[in-house]
GROMACS .gro file of C-alpha atoms in nm:
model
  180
    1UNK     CA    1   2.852   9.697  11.953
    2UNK     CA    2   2.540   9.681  12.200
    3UNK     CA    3   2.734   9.422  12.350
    4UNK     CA    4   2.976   9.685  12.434
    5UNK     CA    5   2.736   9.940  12.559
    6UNK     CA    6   2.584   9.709  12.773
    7UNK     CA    7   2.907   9.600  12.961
    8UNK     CA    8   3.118   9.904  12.882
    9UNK     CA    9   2.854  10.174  12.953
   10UNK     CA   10   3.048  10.524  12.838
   11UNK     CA   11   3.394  10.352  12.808
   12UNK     CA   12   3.515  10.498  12.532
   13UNK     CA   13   3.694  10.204  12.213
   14UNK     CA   14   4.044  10.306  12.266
   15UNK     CA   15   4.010  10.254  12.687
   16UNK     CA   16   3.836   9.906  12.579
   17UNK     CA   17   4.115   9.774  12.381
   18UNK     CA   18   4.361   9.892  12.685
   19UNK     CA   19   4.194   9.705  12.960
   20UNK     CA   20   4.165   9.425  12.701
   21UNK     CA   21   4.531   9.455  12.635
   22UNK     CA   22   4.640   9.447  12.965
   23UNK     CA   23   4.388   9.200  13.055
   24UNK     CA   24   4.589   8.960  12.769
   25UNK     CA   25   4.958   9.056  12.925
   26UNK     CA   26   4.840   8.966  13.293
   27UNK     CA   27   4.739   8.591  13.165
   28UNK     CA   28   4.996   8.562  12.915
   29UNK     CA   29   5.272   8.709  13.227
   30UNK     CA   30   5.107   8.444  13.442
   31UNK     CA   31   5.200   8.156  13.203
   32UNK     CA   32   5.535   8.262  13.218
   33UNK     CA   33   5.884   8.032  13.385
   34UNK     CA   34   5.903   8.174  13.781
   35UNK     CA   35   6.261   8.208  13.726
   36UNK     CA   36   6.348   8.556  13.538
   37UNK     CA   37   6.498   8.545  13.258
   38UNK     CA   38   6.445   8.168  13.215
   39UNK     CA   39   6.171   8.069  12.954
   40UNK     CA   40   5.911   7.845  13.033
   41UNK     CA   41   5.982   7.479  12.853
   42UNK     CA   42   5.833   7.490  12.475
   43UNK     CA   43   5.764   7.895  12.510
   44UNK     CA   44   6.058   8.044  12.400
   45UNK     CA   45   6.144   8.386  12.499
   46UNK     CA   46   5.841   8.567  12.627
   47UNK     CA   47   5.778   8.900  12.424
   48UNK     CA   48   5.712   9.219  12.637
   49UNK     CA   49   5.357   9.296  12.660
   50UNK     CA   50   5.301   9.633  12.547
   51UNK     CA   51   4.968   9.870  12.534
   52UNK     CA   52   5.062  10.057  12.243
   53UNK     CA   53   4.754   9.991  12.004
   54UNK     CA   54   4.620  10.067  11.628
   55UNK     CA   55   4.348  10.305  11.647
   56UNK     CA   56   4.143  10.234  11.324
   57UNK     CA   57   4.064  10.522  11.151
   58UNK     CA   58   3.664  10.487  11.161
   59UNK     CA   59   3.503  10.721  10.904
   60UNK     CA   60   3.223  10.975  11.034
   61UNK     CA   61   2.966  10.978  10.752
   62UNK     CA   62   2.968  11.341  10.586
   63UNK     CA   63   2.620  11.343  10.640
   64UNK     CA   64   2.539  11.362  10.230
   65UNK     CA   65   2.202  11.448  10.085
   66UNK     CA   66   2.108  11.239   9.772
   67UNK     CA   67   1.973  11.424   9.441
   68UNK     CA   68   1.599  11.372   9.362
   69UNK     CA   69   1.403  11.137   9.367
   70UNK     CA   70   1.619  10.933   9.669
   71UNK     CA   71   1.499  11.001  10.017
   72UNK     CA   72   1.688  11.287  10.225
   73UNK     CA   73   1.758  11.097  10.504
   74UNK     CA   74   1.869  10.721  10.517
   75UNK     CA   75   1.590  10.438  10.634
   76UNK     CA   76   1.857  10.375  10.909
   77UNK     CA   77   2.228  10.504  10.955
   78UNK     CA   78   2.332  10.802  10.785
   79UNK     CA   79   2.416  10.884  10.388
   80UNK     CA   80   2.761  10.882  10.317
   81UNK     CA   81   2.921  10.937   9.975
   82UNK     CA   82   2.825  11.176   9.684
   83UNK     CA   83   2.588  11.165   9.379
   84UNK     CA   84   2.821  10.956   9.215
   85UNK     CA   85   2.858  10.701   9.447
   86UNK     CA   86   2.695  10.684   9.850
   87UNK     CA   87   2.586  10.431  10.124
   88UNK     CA   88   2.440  10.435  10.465
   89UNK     CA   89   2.680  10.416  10.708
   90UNK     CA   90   2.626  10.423  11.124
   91UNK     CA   91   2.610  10.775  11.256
   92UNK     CA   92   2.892  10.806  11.465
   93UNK     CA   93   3.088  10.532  11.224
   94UNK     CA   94   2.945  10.198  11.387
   95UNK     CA   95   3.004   9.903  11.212
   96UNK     CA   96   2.625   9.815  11.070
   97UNK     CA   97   2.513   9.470  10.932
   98UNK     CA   98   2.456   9.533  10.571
   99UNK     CA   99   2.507   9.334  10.246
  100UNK     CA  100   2.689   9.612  10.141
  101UNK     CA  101   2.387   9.875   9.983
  102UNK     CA  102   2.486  10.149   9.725
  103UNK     CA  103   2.330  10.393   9.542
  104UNK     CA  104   2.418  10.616   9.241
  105UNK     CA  105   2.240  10.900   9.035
  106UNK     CA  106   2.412  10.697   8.765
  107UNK     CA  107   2.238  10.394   8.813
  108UNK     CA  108   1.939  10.309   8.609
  109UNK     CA  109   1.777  10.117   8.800
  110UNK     CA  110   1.699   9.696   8.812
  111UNK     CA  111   1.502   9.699   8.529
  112UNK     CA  112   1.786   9.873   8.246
  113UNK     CA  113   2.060   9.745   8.458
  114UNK     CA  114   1.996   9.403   8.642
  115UNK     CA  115   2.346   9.324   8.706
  116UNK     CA  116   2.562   9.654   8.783
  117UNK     CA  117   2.925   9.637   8.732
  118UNK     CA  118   2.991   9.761   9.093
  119UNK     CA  119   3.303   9.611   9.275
  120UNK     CA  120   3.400   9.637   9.611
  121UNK     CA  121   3.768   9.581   9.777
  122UNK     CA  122   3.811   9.534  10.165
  123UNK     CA  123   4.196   9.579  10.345
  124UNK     CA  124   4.287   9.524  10.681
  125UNK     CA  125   4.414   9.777  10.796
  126UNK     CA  126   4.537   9.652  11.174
  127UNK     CA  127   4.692   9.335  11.061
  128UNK     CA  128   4.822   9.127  10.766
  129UNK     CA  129   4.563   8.972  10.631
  130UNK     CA  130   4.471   8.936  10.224
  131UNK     CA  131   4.251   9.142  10.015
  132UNK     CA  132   3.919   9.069  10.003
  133UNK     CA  133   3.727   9.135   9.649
  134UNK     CA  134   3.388   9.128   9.579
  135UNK     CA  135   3.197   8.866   9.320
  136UNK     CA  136   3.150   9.009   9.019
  137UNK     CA  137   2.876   9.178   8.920
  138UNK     CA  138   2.635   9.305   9.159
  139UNK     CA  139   2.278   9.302   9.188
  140UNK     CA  140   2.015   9.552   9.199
  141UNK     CA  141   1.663   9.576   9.489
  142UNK     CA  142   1.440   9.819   9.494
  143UNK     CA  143   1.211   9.945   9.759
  144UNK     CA  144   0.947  10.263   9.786
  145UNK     CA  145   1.125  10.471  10.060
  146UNK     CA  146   1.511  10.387   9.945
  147UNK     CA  147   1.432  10.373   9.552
  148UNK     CA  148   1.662  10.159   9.285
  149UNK     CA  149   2.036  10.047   9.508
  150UNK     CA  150   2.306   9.829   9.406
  151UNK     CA  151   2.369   9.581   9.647
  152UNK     CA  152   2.711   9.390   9.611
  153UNK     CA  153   3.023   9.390   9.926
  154UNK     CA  154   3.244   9.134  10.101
  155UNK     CA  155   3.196   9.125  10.465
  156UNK     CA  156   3.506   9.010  10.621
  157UNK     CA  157   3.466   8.732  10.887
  158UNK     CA  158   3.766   8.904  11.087
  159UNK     CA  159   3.698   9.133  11.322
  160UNK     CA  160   3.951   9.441  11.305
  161UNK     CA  161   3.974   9.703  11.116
  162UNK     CA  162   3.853   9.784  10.794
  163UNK     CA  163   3.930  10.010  10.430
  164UNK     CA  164   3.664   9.947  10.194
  165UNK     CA  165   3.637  10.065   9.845
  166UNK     CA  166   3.352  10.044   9.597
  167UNK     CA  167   3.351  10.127   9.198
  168UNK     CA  168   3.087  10.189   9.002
  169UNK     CA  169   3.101  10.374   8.648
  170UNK     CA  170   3.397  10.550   8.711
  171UNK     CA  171   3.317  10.681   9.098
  172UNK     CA  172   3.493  10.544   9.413
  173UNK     CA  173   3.401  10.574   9.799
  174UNK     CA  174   3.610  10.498  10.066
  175UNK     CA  175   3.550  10.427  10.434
  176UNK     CA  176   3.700  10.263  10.742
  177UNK     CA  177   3.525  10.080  11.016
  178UNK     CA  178   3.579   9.841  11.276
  179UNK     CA  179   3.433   9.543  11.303
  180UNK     CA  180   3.329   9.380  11.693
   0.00000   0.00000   0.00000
């Protein structure tokens, strides 16, 4: 993502992919037999290049305001979930680094619950690729400004775009992002 801001100063995701696109179709349409309609030896027939692209569904966070005694506002990012079940996600929906932090008014804590039975499933949404599950159970970290969290996710190698789901005591959250 900085990388992006730094080259693509206030082009906008969707205009990225296009260029990108296009960028692919000139090289691959440059690889192509000079005679129309004539394949180039070992290519087969060359597919047409087209710009029509998935737009992944990034989820805004809804800006959520933990009960007592969690802080109001996220160390970084923004809250996202409810009392049941939240996270800190970016604040416009940026794909952020994490190990996959959660936090529940249901959750004791490290010390009653050292190994929380929180699971976590990641789709792709933009292309086939298989489901991705989380090890079984999670584990639990503490600190003074975010409190008792469940920590437990799969972070998909892929870039692309993303659908994960996490379960813990009954709750679910779900969010999409993209990863660069």
């Amino acid at each position: 993502m900085l990388w992006n801001r730094l080259v693509w100063p206030g082009v906008s995701r969707g205009m990225r992919r296009v260029v990108l696109l296009l960028a692919v179709g000139l090289i691959a349409g440059s690889c192509a037999s000079e005679s129309e309609g004539v394949p180039a030896p070992g290519l087969g027939a060359a597919e047409p290049v087209t710009t029509e692209q998935f737009e992944c569904p990034v989820t805004v966070p809804n800006a959520f305001t933990p009960p007592d005694p969690y802080p109001r506002a996220a160390t970084f990012g923004v809250w996202h979930g409810t009392a049941e079940l939240w996270t800190v996600l970016g604040p416009d929906g940026e794909y952020l680094v994490t190990k996959g932090l959660w936090w529940s008014r249901n959750f004791p804590g490290g010390a009653e619950e050292e190994q929380p039975d929180i699971s976590i499933v990641a789709v792709r949404l933009d292309a086939d690729a298989p489901q991705m599950t989380s090890a079984h159970p999670g584990t639990n970290a503490h600190t003074p400004q975010d409190r008792w969290f469940m920590i437990n996710g799969v972070d998909p190698e892929a870039s692309g775009c993303w659908e994960l789901t996490a379960t813990y005591k009954g709750a679910s959250l779900t969010y999409v992002y993209e990863a660069p």
